[in-house]
Coordinates of C-alpha atoms and ligand atoms in Angstrom, one line a residue:
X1 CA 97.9 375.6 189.8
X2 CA 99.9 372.9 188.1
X3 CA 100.2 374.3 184.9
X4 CA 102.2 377.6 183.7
X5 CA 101.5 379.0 180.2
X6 CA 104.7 380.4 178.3
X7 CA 103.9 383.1 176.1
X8 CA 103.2 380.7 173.7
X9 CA 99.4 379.6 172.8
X10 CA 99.0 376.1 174.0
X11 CA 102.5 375.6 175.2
X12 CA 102.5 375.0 178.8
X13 CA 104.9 373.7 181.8
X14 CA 103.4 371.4 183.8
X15 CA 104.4 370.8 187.8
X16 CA 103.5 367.7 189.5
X17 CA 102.9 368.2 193.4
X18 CA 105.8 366.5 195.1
X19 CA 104.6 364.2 198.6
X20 CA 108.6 364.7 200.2
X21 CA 109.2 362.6 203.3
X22 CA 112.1 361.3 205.4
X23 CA 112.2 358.3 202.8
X24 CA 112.5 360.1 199.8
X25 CA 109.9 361.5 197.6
X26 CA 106.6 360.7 195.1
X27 CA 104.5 362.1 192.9
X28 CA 102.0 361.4 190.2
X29 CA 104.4 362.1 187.1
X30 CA 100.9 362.2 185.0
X31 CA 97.5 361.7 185.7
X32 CA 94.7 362.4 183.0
X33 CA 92.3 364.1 185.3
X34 CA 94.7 366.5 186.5
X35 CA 94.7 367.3 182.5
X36 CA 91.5 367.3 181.9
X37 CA 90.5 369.5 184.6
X38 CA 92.5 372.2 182.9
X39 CA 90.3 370.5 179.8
X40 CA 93.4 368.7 178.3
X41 CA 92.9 365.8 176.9
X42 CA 95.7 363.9 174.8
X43 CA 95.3 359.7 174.0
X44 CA 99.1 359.5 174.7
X45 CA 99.7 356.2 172.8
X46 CA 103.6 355.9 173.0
X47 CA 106.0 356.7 175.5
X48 CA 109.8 357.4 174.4
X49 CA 113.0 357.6 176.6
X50 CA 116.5 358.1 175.9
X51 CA 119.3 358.5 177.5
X52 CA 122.0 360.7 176.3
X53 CA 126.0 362.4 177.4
X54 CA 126.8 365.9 178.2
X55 CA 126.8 368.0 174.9
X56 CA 124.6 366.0 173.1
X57 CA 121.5 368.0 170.8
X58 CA 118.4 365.8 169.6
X59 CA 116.1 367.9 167.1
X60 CA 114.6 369.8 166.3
X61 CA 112.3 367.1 165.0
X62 CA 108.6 366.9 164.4
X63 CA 106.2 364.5 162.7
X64 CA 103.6 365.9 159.9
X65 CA 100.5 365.7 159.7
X66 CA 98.3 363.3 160.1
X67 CA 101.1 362.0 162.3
X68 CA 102.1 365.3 164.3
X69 CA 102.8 364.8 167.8
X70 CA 102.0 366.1 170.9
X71 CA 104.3 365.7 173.8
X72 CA 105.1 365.3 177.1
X73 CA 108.5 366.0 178.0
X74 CA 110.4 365.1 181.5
X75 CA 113.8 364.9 182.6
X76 CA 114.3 361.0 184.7
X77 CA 117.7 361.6 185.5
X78 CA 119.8 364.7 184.6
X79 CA 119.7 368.4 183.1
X80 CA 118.3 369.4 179.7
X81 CA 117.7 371.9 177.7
X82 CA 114.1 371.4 175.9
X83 CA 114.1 373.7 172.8
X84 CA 110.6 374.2 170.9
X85 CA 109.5 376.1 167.9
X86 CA 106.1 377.5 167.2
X87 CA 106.0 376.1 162.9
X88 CA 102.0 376.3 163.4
X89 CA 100.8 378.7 160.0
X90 CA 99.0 381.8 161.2
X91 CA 100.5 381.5 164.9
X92 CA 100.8 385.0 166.2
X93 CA 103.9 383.5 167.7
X94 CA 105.0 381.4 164.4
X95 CA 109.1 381.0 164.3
X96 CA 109.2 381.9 168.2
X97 CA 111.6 380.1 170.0
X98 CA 110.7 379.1 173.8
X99 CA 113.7 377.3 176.1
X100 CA 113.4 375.6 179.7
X101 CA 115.4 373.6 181.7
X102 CA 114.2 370.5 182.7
X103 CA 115.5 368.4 185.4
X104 CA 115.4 364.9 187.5
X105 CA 115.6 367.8 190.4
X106 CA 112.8 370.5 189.1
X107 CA 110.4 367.8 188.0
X108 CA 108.6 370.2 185.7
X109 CA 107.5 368.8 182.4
X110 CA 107.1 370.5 179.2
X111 CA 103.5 370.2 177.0
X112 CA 104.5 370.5 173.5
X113 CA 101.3 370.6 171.2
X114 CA 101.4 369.4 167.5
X115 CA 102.6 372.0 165.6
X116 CA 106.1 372.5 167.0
X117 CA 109.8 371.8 166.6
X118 CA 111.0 370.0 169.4
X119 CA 114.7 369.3 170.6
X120 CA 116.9 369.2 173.6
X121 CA 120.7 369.5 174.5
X122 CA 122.1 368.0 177.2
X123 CA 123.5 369.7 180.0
X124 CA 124.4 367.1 182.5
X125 CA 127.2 364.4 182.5
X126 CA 124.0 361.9 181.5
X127 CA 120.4 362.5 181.0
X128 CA 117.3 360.6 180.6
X129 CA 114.5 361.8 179.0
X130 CA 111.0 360.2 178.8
X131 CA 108.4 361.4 176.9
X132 CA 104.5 360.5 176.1
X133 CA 102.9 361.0 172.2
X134 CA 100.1 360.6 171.4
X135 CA 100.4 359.6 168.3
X136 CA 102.7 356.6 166.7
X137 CA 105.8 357.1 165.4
X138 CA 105.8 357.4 161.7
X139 CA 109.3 357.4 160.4
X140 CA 108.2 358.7 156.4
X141 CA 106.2 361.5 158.5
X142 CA 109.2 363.0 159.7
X143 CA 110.7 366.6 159.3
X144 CA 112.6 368.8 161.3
X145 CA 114.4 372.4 161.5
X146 CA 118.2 372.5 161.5
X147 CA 119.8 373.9 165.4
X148 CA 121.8 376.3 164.2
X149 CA 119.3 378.3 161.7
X150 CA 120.6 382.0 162.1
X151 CA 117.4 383.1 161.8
X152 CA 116.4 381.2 165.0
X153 CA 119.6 382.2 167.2
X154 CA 118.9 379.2 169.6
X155 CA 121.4 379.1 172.5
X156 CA 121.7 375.5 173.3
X157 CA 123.5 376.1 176.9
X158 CA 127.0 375.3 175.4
X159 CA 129.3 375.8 172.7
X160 CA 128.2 374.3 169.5
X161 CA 131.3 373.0 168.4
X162 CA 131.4 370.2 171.5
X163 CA 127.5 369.4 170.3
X164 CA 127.4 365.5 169.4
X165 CA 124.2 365.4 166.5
X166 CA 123.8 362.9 164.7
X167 CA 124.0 363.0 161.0
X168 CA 120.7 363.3 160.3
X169 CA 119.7 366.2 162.4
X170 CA 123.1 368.0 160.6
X171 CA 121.2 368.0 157.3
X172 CA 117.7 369.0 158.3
X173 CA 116.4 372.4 156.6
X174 CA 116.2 376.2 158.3
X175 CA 113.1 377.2 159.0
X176 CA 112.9 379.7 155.9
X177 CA 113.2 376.4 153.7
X178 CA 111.1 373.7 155.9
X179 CA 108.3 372.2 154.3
X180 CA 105.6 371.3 157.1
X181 CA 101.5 371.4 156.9
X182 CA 100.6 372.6 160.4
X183 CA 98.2 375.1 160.9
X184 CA 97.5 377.3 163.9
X185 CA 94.1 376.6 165.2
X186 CA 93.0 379.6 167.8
Ligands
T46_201 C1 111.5 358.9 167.5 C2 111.6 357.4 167.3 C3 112.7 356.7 166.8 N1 112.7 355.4 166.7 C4 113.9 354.7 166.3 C5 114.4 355.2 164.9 C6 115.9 355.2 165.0 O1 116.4 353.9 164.6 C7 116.2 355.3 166.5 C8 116.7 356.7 166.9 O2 115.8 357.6 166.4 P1 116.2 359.1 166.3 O3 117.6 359.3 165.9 O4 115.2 359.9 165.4 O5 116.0 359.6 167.8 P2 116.0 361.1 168.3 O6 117.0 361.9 167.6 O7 116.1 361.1 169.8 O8 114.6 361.6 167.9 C9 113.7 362.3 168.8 O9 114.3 363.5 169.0 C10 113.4 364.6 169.3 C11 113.9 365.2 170.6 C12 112.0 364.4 169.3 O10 111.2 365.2 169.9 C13 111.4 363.3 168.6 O11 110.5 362.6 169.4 C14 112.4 362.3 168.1 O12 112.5 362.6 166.7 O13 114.9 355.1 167.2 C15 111.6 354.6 167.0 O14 111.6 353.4 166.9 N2 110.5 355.2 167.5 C16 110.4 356.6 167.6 O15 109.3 357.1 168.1

């Protein structure tokens, strides 16, 4: 079963099967018929990667409607932290945090739907992240939630005081005063 749900209503880790052999390794890093089997369907459109240092915290970010976002997350090369929050309006799990570490090693990937805060800390000397959207990027569609709201107690792996955010994410909103239109859809 390549998929693991979280807790979290459409939130799911997904894990590739690995072919390991005296030259190394491969595996299908995504496939939509795996997806769809599971009926998941996403017209991933963009693919992002970026490569960051140890202590450094992306997020969280999303894009608002109509240009939310879901996402595929995976680790190319290094160790992160991949931090989501459930923002969706009438979620029975609205504010909920969920963490996971994800890993050139592990090879799991993280399916964020639309609806959610998304960010990551670094954990490794470097790490490269890749992920698919499937929707464009829309630069006057974006919001995001603050990483160190109280209210969210998110534990990024390391002291906050090393963290290297850039200076936009160090003004974005708390949760209690983020304006967003997404809306939980059971
Ligand atoms: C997201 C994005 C950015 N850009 C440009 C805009 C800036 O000139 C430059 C860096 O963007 P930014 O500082 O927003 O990059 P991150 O902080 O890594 O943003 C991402 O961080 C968290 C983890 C996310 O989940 C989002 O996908 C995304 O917001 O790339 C583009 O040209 N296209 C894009 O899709």
């Amino acid at each position: 079963m390549p998929f693991t749900e979280t807790g979290i209503p459409d939130l799911l880790v997904y894990e590739p099967r690995v072919f390991a052999d005296s030259r190394g390794y491969f595996f299908e890093s995504y496939n939509a018929g795996t997806f769809e089997q599971e009926g998941l369907r996403f017209p991933f459109v963009q693919d992002n990667q970026a490569r960051s240092t140890y202590g450094v915290l992306r997020g969280l970010h999303f894009q608002l409607e109509p240009y939310a976002q879901t996402k595929l997350i995976r680790a190319l090369e290094g160790r992160i932290l991949d931090v989501v929050v459930d923002i969706r309006k009438g979620s029975p799990t609205y504010g909920k945090v969920f963490t996971i570490e994800l890993s050139a090693e592990n090879k799991k990937q993280l399916l964020v739907p639309k609806g959610f805060a998304h960010g990551y800390s670094v954990l490794s000397e470097t790490a490269e992240v890749m992920y698919k959207c499937d929707n464009f990027y829309h630069k006057a569609s974006e919001g995001g939630l603050i990483y160190n709201d109280p209210a969210l107690n998110i534990d990024w792996g390391f002291d906050l005081k090393d963290a290297v955010v850039s200076d936009k994410d160090q003004v974005l909103p708390t949760l209690e005063n983020c304006t967003h239109n997404f809306v939980y859809n059971s």
